[in-house]
CSV table of C-alpha atoms in Angstrom, one decimal:
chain,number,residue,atom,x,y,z
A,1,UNK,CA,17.1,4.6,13.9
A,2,UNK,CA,16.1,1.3,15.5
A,3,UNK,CA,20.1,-0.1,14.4
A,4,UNK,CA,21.4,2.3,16.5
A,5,UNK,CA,19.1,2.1,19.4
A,6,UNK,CA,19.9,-2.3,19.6
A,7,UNK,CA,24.0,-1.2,19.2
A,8,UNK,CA,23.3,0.7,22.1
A,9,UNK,CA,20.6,-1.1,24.4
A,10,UNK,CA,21.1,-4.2,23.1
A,11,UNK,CA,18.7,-7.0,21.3
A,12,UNK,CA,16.5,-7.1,24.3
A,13,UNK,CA,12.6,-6.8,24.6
A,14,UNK,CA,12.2,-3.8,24.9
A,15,UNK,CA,14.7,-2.6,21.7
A,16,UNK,CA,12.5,-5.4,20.0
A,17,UNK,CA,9.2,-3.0,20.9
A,18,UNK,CA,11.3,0.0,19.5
A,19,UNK,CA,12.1,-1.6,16.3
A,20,UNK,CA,8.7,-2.4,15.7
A,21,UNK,CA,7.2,1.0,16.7
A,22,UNK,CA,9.7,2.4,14.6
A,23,UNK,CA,8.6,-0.1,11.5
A,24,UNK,CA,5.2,1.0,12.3
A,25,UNK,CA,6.0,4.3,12.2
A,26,UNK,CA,7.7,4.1,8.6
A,27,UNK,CA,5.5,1.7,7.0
A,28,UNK,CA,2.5,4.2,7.7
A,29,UNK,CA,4.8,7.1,6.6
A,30,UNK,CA,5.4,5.5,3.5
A,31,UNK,CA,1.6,3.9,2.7
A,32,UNK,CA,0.5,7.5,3.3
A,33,UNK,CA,3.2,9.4,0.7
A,34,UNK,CA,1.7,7.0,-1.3
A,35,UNK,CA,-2.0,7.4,-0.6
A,36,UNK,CA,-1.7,11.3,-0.4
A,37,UNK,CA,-0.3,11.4,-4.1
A,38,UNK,CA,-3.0,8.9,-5.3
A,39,UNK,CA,-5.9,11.0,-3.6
A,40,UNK,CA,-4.3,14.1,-5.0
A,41,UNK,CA,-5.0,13.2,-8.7
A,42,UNK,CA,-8.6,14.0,-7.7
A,43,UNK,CA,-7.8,16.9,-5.6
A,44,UNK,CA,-8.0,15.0,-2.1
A,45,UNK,CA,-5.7,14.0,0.6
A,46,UNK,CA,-5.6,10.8,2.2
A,47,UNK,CA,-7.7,12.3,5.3
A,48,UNK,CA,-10.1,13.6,2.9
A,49,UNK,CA,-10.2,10.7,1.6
A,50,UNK,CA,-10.6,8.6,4.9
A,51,UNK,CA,-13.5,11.1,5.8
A,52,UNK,CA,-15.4,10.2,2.3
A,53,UNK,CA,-15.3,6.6,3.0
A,54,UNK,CA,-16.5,7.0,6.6
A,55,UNK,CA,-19.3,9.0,5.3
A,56,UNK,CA,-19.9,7.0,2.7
A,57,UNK,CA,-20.5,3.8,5.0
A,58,UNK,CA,-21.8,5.2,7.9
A,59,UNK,CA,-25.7,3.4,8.7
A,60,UNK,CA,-27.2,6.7,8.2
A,61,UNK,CA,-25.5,8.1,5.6
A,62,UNK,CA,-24.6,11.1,7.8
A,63,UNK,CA,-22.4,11.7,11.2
A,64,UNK,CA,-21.9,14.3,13.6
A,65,UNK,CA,-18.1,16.4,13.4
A,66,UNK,CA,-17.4,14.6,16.7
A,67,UNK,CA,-18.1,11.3,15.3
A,68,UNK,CA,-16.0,12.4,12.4
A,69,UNK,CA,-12.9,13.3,14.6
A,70,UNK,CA,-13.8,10.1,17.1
A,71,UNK,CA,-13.3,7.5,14.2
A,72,UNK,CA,-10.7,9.4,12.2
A,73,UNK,CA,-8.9,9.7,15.5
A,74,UNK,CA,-8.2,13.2,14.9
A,75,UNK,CA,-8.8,16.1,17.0
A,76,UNK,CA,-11.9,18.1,16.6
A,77,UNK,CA,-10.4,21.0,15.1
A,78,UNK,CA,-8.6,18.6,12.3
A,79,UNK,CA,-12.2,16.9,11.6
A,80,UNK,CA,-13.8,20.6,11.1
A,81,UNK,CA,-11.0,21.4,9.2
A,82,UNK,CA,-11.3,18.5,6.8
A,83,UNK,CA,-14.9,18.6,6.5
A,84,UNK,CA,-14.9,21.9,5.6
A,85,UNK,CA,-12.7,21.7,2.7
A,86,UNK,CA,-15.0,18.6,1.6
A,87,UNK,CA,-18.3,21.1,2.0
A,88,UNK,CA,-16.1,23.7,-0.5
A,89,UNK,CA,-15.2,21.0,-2.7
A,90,UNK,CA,-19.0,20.2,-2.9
A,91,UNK,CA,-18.2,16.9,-2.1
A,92,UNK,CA,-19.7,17.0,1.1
A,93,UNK,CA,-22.8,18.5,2.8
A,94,UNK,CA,-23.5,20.2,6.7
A,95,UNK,CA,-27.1,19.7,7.9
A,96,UNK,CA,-28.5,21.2,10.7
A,97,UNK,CA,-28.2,18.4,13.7
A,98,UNK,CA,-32.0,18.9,15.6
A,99,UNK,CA,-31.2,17.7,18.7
A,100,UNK,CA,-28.0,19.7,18.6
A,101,UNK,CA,-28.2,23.1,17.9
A,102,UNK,CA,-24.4,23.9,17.8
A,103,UNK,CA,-23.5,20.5,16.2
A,104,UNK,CA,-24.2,20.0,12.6
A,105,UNK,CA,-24.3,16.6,10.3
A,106,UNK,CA,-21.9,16.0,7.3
A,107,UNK,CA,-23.8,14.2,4.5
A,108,UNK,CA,-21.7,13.0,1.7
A,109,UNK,CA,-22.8,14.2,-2.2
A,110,UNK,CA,-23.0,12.5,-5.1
A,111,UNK,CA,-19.7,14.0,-6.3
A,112,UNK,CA,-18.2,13.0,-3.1
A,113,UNK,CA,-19.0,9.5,-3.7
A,114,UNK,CA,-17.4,9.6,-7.4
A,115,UNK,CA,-14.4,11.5,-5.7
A,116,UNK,CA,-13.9,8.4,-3.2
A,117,UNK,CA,-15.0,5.5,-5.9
A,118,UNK,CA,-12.0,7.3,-8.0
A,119,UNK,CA,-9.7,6.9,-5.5
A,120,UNK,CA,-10.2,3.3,-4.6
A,121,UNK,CA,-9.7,2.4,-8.1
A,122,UNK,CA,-6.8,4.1,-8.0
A,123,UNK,CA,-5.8,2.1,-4.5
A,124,UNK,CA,-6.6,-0.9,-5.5
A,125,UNK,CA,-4.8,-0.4,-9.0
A,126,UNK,CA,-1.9,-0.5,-7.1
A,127,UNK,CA,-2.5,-2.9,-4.3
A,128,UNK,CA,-3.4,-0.5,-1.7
A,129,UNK,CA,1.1,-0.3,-1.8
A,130,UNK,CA,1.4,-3.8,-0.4
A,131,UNK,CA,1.8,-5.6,-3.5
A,132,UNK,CA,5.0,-6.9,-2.0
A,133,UNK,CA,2.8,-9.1,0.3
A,134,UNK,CA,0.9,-12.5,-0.3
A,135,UNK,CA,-2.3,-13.6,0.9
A,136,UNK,CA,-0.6,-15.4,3.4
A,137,UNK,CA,1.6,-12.7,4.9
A,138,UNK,CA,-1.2,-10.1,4.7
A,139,UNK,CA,-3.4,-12.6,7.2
A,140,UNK,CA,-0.1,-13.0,9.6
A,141,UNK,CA,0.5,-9.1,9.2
A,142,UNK,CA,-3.5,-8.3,10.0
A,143,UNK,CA,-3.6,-10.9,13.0
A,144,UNK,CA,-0.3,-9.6,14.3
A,145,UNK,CA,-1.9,-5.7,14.1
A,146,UNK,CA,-4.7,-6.8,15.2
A,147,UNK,CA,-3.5,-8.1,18.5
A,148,UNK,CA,-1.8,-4.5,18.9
A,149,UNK,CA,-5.4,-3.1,18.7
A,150,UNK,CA,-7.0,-5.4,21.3
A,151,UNK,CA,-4.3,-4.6,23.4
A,152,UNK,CA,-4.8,-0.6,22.9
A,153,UNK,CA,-8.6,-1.0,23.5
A,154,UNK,CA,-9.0,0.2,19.7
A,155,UNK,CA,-13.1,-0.1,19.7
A,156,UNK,CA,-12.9,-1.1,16.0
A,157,UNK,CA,-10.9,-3.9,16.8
B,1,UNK,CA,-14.0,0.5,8.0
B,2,UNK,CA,-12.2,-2.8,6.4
B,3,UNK,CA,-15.5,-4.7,7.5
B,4,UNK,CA,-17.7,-3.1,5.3
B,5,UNK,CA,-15.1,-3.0,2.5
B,6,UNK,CA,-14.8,-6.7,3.0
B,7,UNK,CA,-18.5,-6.6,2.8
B,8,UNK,CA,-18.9,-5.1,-0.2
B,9,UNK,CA,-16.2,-6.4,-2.1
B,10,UNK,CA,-15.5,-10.1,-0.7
B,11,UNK,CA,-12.3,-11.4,0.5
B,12,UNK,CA,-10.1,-11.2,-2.3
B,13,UNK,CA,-6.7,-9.9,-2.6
B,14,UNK,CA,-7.4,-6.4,-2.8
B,15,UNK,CA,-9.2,-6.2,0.1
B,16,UNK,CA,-7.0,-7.9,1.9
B,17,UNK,CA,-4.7,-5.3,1.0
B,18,UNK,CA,-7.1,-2.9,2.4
B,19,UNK,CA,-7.9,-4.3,5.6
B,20,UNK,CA,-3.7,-4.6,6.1
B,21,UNK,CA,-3.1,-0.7,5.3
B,22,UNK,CA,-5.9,0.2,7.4
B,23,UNK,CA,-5.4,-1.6,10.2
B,24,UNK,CA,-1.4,-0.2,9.5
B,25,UNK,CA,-2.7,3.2,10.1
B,26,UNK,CA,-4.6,2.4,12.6
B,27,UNK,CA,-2.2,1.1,15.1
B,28,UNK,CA,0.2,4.0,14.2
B,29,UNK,CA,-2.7,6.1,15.1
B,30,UNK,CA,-3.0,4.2,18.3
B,31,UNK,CA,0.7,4.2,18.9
B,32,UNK,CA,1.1,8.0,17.9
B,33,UNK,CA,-1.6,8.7,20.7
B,34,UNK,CA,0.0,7.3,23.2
B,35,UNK,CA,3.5,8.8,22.4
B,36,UNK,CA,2.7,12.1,22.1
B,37,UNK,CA,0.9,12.1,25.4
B,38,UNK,CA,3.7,10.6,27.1
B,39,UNK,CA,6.7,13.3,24.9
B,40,UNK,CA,3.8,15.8,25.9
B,41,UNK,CA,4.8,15.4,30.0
B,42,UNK,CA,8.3,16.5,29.1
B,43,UNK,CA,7.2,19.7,27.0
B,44,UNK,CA,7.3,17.3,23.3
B,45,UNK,CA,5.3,15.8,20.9
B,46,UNK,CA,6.6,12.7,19.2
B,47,UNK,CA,7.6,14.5,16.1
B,48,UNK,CA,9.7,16.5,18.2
B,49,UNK,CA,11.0,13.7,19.8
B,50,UNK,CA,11.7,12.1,17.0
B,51,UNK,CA,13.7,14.9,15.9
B,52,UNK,CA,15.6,14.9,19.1
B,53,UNK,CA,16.6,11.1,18.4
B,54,UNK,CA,18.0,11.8,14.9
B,55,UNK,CA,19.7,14.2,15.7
B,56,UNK,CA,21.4,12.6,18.9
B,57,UNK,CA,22.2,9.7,16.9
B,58,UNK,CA,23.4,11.4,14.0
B,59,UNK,CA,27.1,10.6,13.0
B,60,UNK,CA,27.8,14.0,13.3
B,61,UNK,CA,25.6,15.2,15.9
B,62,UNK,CA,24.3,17.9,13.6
B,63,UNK,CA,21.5,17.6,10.3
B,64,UNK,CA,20.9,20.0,8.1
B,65,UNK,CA,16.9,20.9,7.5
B,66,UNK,CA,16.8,19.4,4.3
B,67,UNK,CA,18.0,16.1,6.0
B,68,UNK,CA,15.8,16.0,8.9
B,69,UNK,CA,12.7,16.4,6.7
B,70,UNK,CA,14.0,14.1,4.5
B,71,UNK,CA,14.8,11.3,7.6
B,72,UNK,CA,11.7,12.3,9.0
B,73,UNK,CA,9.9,11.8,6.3
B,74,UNK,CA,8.0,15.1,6.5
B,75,UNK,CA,7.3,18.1,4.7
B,76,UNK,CA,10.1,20.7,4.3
B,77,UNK,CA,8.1,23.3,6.2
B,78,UNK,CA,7.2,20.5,8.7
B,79,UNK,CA,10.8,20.1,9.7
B,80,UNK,CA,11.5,24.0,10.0
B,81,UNK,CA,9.0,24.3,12.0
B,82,UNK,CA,9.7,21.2,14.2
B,83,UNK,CA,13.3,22.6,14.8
B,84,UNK,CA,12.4,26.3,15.2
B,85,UNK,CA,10.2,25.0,18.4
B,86,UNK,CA,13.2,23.1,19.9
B,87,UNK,CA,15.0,25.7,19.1
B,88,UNK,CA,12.6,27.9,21.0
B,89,UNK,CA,13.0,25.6,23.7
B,90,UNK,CA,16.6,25.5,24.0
B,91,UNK,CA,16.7,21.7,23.2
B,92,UNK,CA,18.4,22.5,20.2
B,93,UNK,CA,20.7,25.0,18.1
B,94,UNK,CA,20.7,26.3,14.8
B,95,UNK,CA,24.2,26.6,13.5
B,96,UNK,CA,25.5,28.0,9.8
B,97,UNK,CA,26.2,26.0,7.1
B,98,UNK,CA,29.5,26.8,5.7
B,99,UNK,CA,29.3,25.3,2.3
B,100,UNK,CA,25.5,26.8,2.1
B,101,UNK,CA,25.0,30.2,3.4
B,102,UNK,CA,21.1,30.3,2.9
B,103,UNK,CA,20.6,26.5,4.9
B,104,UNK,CA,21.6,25.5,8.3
B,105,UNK,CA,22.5,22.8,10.6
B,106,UNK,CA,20.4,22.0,13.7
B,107,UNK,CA,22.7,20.7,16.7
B,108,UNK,CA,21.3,19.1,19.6
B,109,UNK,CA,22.1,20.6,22.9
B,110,UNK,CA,22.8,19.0,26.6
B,111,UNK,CA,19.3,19.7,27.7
B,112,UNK,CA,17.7,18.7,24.5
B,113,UNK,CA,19.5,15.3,24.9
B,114,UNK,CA,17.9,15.0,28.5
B,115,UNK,CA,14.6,15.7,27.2
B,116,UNK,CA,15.5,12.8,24.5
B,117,UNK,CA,16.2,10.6,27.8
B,118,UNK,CA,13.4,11.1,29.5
B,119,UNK,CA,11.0,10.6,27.1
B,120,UNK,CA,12.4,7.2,26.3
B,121,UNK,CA,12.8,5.9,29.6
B,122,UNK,CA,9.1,6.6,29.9
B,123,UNK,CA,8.6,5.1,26.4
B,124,UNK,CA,10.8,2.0,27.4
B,125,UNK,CA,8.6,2.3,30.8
B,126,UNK,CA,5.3,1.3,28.9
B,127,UNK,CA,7.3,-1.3,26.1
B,128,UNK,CA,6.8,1.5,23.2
B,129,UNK,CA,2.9,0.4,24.1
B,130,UNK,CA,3.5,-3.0,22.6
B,131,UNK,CA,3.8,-5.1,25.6
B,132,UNK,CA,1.0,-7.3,24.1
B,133,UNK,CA,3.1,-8.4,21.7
B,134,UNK,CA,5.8,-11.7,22.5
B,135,UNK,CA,9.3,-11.2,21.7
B,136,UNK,CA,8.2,-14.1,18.4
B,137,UNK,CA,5.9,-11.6,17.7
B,138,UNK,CA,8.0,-8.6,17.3
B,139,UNK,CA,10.1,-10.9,15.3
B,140,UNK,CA,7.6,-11.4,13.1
B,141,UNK,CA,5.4,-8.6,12.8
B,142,UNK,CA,9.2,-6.8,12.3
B,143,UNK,CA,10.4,-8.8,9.3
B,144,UNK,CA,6.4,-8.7,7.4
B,145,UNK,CA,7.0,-5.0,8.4
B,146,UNK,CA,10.5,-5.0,7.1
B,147,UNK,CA,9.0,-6.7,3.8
B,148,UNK,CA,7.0,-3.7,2.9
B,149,UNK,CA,9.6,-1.1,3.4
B,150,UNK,CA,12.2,-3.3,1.1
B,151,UNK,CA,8.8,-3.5,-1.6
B,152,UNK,CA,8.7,0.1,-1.1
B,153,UNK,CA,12.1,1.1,-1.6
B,154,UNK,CA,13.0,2.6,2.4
B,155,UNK,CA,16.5,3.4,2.1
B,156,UNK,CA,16.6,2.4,5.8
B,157,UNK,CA,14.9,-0.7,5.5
């Protein structure tokens, strides 16, 4: 679509910031058709996925379905979702919260773990899909994201 | 989460190519965000927007379903259910396929163009949330963008 927006705005800044939203936009479309048919092979999706790793390498081994939904960037109602599919798969655990009495903790199993190791094999078998990219252009491309995320306030950043 | 990758597994090439997707679907998440709260003051998400756009800027000014999904790069259902909303709406109209009586085209109407307007004059209003960004940035973060999508095989790329 960008093309057609610069025949019709012109090559100026701001068709520049559509083109690269849109090649934002595309590239993560086509990373995540990826990633979903990887984590499929061990009956995940990508989110899943995402979830197990957070889990996985959070300080206390365990976070809170807000937590879950603040750092996946999802809305609450998605994070519930996805950890409840996790808890049916087994690959994940709810334990009471104590100072929460309506909240609960997710608490990732052992076969959650293998799930998530299986995956990243898998990932990393195939470059995480950026094969196509040297060391050098994968520093430039992280730098250049990364001033994106300062800009946005991303708290990971 | 690509700290404690990098942690883990040291800063080779693989986990390079982990911090790059992540931080990928990161800024998309960012970006996404921000878009659909500003296509949300004019009654749309982005997806919906997005739709709007295609549509206005198809050659024909009409898609079928299988198209948009395709172009959009969602789900089948995902694009039904996209249309049937702007249909609902009265942005856009569902018109029969002669040479396929069980699909359709979706046409967009006068006021769904306006919607399309006014979402990307708000859009343009903010720099497509990438005013952090020099126009040698774009440039460059475009064509390492453009990179991956010609690894990946974008037929728009």
């Amino acid at each position: 679509a960008s093309e057609l927006w610069r025949a019709r705005w012109g090559a100026d800044s701001r068709s520049l910031s559509m083109a690269t939203a849109t090649s934002i936009m595309r590239v993560q479309q086509l990373l995540l058709a990826r990633f979903d048919a990887i984590a499929g092979r061990h009956g995940l999706t990508f989110a899943r996925y995402e979830a197990l790793v957070l889990l996985a390498f959070s300080r206390s081994g365990r976070l809170s379905m807000s937590r879950i939904g603040e750092r996946l960037m999802v809305h609450p109602t998605s994070a519930t979702n996805i950890v409840q599919r996790l808890v049916a798969q087994g690959f994940v655990e709810r334990v009471p919260n104590p100072t929460d009495r309506r909240g609960a903790f997710a608490v990732i199993t052992d076969a959650g773990r293998e799930a998530m190791e299986a995956v990243t094999a898998d990932l990393e078998a195939v470059d995480f899909g950026l094969g196509m990219l040297d060391d050098d252009a994968h520093r430039a491309l992280f730098e250049l994201l990364r001033t994106v995320r300062v800009g946005a306030r991303d708290f990971d950043a």
